[in-house]
PDB file of C-alpha atoms in Angstrom:
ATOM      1  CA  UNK Y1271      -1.023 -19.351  10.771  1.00  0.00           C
ATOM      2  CA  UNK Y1272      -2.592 -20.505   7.380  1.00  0.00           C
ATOM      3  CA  UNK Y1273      -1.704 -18.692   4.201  1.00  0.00           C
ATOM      4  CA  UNK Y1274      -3.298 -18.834   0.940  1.00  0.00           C
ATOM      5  CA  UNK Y1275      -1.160 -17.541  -2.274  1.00  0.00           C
ATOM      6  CA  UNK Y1276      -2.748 -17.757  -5.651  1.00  0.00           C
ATOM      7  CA  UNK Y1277      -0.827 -17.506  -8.796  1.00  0.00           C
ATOM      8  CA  UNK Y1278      -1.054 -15.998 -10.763  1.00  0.00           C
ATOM      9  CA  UNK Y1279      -2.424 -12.585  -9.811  1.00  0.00           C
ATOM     10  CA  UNK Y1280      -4.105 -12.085 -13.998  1.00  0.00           C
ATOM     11  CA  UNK Y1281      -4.283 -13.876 -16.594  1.00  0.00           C
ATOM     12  CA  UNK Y1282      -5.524 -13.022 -20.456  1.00  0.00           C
ATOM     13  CA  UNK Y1283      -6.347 -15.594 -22.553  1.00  0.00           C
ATOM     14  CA  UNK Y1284      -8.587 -16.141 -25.865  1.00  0.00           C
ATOM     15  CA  UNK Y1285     -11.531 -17.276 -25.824  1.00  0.00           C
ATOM     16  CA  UNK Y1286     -12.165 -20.921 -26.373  1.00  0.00           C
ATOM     17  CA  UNK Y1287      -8.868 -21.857 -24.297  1.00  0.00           C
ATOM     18  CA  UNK Y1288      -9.206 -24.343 -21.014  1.00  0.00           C
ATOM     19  CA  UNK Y1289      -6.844 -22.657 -18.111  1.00  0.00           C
ATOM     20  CA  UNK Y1290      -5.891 -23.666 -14.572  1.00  0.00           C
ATOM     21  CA  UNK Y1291      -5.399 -21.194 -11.549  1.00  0.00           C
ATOM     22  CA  UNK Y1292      -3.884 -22.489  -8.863  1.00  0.00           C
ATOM     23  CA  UNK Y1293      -4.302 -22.177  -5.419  1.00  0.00           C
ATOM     24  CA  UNK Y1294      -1.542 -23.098  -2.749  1.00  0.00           C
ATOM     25  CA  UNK Y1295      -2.334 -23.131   1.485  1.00  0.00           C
ATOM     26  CA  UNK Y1296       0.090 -24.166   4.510  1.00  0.00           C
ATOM     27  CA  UNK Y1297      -1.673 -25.708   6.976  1.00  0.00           C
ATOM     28  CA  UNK Y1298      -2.855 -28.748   5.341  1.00  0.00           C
ATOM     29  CA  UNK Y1299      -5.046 -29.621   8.417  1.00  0.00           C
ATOM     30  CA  UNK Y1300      -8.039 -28.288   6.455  1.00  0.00           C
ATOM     31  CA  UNK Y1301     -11.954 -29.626   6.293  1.00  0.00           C
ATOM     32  CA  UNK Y1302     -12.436 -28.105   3.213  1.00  0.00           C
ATOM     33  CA  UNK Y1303     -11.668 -25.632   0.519  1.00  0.00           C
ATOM     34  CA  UNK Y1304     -13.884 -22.959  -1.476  1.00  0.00           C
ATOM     35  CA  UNK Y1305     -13.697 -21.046  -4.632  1.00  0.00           C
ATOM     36  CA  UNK Y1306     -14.945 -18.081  -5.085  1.00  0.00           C
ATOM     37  CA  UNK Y1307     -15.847 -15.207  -8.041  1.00  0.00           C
ATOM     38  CA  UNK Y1308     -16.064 -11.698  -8.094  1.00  0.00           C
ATOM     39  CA  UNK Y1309     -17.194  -9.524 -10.477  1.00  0.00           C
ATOM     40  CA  UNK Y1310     -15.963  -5.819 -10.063  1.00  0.00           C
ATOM     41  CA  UNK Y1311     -17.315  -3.889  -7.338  1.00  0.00           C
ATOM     42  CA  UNK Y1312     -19.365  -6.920  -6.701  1.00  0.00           C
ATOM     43  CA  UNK Y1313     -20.011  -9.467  -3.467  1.00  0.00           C
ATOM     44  CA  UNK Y1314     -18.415 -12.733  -3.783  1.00  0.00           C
ATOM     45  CA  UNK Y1315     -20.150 -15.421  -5.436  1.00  0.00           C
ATOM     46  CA  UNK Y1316     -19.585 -19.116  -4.460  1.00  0.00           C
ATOM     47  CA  UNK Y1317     -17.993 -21.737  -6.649  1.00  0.00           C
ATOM     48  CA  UNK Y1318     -17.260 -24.746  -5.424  1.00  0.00           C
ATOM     49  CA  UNK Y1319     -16.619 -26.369  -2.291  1.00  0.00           C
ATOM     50  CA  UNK Y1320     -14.404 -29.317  -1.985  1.00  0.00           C
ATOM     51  CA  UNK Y1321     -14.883 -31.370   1.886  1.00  0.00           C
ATOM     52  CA  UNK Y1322     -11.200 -32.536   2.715  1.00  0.00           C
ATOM     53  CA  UNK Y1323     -12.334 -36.111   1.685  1.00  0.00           C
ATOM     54  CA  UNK Y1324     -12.898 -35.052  -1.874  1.00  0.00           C
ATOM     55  CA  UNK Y1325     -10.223 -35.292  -4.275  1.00  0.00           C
ATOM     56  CA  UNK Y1326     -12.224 -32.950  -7.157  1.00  0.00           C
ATOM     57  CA  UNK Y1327     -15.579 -31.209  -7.702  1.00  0.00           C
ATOM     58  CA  UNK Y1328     -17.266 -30.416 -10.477  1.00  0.00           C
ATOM     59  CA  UNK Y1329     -19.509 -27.907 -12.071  1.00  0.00           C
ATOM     60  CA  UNK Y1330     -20.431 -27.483 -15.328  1.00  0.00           C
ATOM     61  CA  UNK Y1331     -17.394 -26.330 -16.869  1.00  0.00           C
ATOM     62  CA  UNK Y1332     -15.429 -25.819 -13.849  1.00  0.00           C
ATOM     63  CA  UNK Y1333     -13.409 -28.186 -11.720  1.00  0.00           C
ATOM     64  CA  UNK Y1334     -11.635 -27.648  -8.666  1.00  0.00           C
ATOM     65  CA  UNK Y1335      -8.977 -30.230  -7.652  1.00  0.00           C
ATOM     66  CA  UNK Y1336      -7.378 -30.653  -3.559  1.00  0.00           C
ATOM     67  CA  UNK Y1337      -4.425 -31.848  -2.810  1.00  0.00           C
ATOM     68  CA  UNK Y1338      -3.963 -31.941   0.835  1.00  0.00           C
ATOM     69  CA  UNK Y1339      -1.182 -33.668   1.597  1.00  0.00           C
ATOM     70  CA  UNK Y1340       1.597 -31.059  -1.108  1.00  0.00           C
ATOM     71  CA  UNK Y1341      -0.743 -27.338  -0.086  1.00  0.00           C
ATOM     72  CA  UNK Y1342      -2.469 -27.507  -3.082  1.00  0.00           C
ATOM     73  CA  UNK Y1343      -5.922 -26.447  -4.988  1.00  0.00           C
ATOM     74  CA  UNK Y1344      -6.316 -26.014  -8.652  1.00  0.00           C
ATOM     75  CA  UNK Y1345      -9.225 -24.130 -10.839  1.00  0.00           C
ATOM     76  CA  UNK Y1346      -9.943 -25.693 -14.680  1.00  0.00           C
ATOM     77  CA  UNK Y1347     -12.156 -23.977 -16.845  1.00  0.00           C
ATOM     78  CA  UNK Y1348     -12.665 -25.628 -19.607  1.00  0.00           C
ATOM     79  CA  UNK Y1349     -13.602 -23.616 -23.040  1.00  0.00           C
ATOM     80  CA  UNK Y1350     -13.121 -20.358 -21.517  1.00  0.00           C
ATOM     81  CA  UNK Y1351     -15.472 -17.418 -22.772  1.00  0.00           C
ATOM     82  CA  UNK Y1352     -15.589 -13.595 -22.244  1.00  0.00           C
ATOM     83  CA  UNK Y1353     -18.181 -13.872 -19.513  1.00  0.00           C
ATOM     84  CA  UNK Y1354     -15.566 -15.832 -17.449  1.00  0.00           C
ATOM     85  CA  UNK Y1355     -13.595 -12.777 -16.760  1.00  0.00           C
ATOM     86  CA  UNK Y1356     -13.461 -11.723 -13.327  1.00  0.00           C
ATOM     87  CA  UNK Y1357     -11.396 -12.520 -10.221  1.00  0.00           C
ATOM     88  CA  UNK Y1358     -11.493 -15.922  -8.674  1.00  0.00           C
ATOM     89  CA  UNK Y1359     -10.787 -15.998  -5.344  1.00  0.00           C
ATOM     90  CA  UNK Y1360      -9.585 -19.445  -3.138  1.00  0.00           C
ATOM     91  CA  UNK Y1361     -10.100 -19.475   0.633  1.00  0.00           C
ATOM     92  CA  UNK Y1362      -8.988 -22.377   3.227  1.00  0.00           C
ATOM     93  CA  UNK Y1363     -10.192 -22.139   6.644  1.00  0.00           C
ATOM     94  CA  UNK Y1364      -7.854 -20.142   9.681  1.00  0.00           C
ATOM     95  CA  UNK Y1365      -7.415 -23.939  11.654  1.00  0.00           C
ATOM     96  CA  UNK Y1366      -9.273 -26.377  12.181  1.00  0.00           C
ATOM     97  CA  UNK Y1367     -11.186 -25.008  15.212  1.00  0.00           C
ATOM     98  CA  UNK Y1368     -12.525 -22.218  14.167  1.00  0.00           C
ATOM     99  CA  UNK Y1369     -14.728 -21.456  10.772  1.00  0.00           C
ATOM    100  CA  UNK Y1370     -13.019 -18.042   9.679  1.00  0.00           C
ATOM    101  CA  UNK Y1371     -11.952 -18.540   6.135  1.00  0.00           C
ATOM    102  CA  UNK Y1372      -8.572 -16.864   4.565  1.00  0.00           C
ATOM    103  CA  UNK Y1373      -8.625 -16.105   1.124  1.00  0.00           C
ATOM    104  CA  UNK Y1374      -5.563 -15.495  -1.346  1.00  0.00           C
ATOM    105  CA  UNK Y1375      -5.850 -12.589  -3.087  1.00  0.00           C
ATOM    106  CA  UNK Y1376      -7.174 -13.882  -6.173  1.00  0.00           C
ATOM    107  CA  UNK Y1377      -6.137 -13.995 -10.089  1.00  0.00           C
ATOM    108  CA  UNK Y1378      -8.166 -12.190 -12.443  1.00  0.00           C
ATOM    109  CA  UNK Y1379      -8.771 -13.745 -15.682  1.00  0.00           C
ATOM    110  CA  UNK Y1380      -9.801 -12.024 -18.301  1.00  0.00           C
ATOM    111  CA  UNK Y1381     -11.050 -14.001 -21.302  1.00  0.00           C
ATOM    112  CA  UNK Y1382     -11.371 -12.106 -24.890  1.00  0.00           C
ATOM    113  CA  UNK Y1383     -13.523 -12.812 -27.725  1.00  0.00           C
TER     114      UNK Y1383
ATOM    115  CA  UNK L 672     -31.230 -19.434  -2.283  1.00  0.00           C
ATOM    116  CA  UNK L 673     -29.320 -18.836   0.916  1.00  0.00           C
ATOM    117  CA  UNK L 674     -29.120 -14.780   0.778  1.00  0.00           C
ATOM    118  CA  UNK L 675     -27.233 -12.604   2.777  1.00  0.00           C
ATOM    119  CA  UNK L 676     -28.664  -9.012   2.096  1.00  0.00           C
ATOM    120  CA  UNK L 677     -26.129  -5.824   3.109  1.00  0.00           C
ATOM    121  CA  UNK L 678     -28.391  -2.988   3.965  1.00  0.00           C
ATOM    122  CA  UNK L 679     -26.122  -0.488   1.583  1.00  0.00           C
ATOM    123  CA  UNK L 680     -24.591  -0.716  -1.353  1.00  0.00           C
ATOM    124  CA  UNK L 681     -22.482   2.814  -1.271  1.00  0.00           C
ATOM    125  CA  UNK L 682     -22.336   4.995   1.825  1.00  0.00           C
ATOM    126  CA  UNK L 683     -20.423   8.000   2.217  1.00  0.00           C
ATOM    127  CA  UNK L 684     -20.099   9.592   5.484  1.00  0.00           C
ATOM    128  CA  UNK L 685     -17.905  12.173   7.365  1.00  0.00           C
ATOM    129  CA  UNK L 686     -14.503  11.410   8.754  1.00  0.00           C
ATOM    130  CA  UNK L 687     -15.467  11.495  13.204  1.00  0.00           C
ATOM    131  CA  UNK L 688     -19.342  10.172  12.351  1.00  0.00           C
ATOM    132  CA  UNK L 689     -20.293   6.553  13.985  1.00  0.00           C
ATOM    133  CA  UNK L 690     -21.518   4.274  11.246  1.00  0.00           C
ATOM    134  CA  UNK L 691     -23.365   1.319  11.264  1.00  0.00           C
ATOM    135  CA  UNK L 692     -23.165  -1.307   8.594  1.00  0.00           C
ATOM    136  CA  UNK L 693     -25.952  -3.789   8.555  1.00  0.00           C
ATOM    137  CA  UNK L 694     -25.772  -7.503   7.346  1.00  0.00           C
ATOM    138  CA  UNK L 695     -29.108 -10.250   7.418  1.00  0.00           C
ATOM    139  CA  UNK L 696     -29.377 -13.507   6.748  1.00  0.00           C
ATOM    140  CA  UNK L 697     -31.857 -15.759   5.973  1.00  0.00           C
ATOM    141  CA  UNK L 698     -30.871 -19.223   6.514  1.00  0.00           C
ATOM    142  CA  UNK L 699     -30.794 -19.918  10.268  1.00  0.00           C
ATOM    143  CA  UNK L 700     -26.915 -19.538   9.710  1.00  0.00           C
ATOM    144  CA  UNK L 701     -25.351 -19.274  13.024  1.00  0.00           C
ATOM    145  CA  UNK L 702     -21.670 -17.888  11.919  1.00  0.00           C
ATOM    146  CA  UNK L 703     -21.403 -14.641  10.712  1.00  0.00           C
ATOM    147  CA  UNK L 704     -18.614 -12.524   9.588  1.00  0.00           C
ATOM    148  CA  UNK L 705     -17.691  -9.146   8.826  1.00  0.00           C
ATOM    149  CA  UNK L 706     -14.195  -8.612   6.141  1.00  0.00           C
ATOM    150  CA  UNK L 707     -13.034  -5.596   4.430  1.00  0.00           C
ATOM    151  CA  UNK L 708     -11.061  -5.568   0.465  1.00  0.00           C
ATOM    152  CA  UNK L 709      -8.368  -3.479  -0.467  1.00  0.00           C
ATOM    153  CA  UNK L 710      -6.446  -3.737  -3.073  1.00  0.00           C
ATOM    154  CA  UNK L 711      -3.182  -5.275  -3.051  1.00  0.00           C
ATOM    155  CA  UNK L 712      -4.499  -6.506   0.634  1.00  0.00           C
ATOM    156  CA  UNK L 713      -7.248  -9.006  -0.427  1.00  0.00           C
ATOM    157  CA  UNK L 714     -10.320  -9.593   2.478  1.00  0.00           C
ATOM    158  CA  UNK L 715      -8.856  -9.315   5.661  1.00  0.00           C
ATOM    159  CA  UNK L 716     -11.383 -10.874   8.762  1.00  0.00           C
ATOM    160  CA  UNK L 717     -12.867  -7.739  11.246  1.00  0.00           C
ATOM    161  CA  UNK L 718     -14.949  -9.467  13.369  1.00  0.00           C
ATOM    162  CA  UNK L 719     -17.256 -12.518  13.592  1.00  0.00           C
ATOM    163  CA  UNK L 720     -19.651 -14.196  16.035  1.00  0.00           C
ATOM    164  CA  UNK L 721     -20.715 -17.600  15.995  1.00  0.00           C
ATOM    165  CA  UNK L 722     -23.787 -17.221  18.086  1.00  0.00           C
ATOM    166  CA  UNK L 723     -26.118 -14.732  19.241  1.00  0.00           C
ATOM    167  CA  UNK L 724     -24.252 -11.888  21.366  1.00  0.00           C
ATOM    168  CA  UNK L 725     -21.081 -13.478  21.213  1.00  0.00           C
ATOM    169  CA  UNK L 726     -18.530 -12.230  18.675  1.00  0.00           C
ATOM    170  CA  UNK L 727     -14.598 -13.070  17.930  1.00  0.00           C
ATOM    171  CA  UNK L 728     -11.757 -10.208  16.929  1.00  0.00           C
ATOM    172  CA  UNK L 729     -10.488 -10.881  13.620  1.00  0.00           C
ATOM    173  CA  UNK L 730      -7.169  -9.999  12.012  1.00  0.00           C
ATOM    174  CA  UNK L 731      -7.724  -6.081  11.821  1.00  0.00           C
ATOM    175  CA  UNK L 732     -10.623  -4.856  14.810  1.00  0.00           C
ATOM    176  CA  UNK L 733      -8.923  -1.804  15.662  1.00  0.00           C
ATOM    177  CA  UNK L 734     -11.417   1.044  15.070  1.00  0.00           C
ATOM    178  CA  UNK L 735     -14.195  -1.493  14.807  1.00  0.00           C
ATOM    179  CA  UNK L 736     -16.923  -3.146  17.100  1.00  0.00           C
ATOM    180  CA  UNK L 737     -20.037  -5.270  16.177  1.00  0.00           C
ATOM    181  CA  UNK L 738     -23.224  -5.841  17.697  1.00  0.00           C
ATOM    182  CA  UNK L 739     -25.163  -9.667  17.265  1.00  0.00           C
ATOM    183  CA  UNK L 740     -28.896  -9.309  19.394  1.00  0.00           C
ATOM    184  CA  UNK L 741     -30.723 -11.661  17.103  1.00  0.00           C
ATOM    185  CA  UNK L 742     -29.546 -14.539  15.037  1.00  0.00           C
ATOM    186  CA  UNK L 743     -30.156 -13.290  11.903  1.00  0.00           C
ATOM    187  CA  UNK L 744     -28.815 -10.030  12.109  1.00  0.00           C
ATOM    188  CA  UNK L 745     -24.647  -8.539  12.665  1.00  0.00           C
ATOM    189  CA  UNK L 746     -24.009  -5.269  12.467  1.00  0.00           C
ATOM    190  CA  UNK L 747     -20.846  -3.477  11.963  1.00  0.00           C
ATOM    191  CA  UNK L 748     -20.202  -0.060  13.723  1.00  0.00           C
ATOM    192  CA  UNK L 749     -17.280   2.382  12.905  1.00  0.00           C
ATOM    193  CA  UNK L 750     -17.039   4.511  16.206  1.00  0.00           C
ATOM    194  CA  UNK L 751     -15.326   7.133  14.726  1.00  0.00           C
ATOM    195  CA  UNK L 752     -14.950   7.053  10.791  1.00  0.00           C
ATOM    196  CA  UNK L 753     -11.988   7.832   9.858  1.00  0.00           C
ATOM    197  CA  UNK L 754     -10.317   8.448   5.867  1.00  0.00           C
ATOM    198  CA  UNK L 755      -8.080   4.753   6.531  1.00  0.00           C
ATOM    199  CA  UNK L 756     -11.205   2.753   6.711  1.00  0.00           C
ATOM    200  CA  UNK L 757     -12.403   3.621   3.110  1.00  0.00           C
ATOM    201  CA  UNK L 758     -13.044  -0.290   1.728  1.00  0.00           C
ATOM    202  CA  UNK L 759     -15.647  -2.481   0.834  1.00  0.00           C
ATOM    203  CA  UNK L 760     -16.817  -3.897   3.065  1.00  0.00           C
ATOM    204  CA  UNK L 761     -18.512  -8.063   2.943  1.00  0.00           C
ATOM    205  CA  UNK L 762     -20.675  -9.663   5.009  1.00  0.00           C
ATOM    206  CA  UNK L 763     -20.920 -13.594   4.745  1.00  0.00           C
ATOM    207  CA  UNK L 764     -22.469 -16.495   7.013  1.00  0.00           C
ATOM    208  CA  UNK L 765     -21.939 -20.285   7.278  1.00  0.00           C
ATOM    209  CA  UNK L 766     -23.491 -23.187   9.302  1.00  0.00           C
ATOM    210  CA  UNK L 767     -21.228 -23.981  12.049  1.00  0.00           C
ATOM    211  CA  UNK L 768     -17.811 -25.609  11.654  1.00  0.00           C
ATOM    212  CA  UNK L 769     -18.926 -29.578  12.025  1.00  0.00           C
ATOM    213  CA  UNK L 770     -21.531 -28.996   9.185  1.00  0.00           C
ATOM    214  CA  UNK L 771     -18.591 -28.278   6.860  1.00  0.00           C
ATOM    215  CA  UNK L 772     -20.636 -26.079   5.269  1.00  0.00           C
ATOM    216  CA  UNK L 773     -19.411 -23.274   2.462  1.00  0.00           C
ATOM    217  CA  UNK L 774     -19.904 -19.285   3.159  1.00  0.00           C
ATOM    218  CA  UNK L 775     -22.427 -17.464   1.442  1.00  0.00           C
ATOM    219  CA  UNK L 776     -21.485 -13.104   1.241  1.00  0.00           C
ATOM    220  CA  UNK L 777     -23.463 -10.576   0.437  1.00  0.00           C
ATOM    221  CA  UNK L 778     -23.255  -8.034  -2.784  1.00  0.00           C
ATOM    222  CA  UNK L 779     -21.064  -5.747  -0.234  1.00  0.00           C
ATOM    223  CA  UNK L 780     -20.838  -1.839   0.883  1.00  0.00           C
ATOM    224  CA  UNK L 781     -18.810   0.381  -0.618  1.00  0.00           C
ATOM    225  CA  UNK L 782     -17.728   3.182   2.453  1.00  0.00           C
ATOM    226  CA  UNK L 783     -16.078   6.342   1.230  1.00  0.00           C
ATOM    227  CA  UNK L 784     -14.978   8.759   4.337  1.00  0.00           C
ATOM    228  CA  UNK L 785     -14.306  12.057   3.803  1.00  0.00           C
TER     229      UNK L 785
END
């Protein structure tokens, strides 16, 4: 059954600073791979979405990296500011029949000025 | 924008009441889901249907039971509320697996039974 662990679960860094989270799944059989924030007491909103034949995807200053083949998914954020801080979720789909996603349980970053 | 609108943002009801939680979608989406957060548990799946009156058991359906009649539209009924399924509670849809499509959620409801 696929797992998703994300480590780690906070982080607090300055502002200005470029940071990785990182993601890790077990059932490499995956189609794809999405990031996720939340703000507190908020829905989810959606990041980025990397197809299995992607090795990166990019938006503005965020890129999300997939490693298939070791379990792997990393977050950069480059030049990190306060309104950054909130938790970032990663979620790999149950198998690769079925569409339900499972999601880690997130890192929260928090990002001071 | 793709939305996904949840018909409450905070509901409190009475532990024994049947509650219904409503989710709609906009985008001809035909997967649908229904999760619940908790901290130190993360989203954990309920329920979701992947086409008009059919409908798949999640991880954690105990207590739970959903209702799909139109495309657009999943609802989410608590039978019998009980104090244990206090959460928030997210709604999200996707096009259907081959599209490889992401999920789009809703802004969530938070239940409080007491």
């Amino acid at each position: 059954k696929q797992e998703v662990t994300q480590i780690p679960a906070a982080l607090s860094v300055p502002e200005g600073e470029n940071l990785v989270l990182n993601c890790s799944f077990t059932d490499s059989a995956i189609y794809n791979l999405q990031w996720f924030r939340q703000d507190p007491g908020k829905g989810l909103t959606s990041l980025l979405l990397i197809q299995s034949s992607q090795r990166e995807q990019t938006s503005g200053r965020l890129n999300a990296s997939l490693d298939k083949s070791s379990g792997r998914s990393t977050l950069y954020i480059a030049a990190s500011q306060p309104g950054d801080s909130a938790t970032y979720l990663c979620a790999a789909p149950a198998n690769q029949a079925g569409t339900a996603l499972i999601f880690g349980k997130g890192t929260t970053l928090s990002v001071s000025s | 924008d793709v939305k996904v609108t949840q018909s409450s943002r905070y509901l409190v009801k009475r532990t024994g009441e049947k509650v219904f939680l409503e989710c709609v979608q906009d985008m001809d989406h035909e997967n649908m889901f229904w999760y619940r957060q908790d901290p130190g548990l993360g989203l954990r799946l309920i329920y979701f249907s992947y086409d008009v009156k059919m409908k798949e058991k999640g991880d954690i359906p105990e207590g739970y039971s959903v209702s799909r009649e139109k495309k657009e539209r999943f609802s989410l009924i608590l039978e019998s509320a009980s104090t244990n399924q206090t959460s928030m509670y997210l709604c999200a849809s996707t096009k259907p697996f081959r599209a490889n499509y992401g999920y789009t959620f809703g802004s969530g409801t938070r239940l409080t039974v007491v």
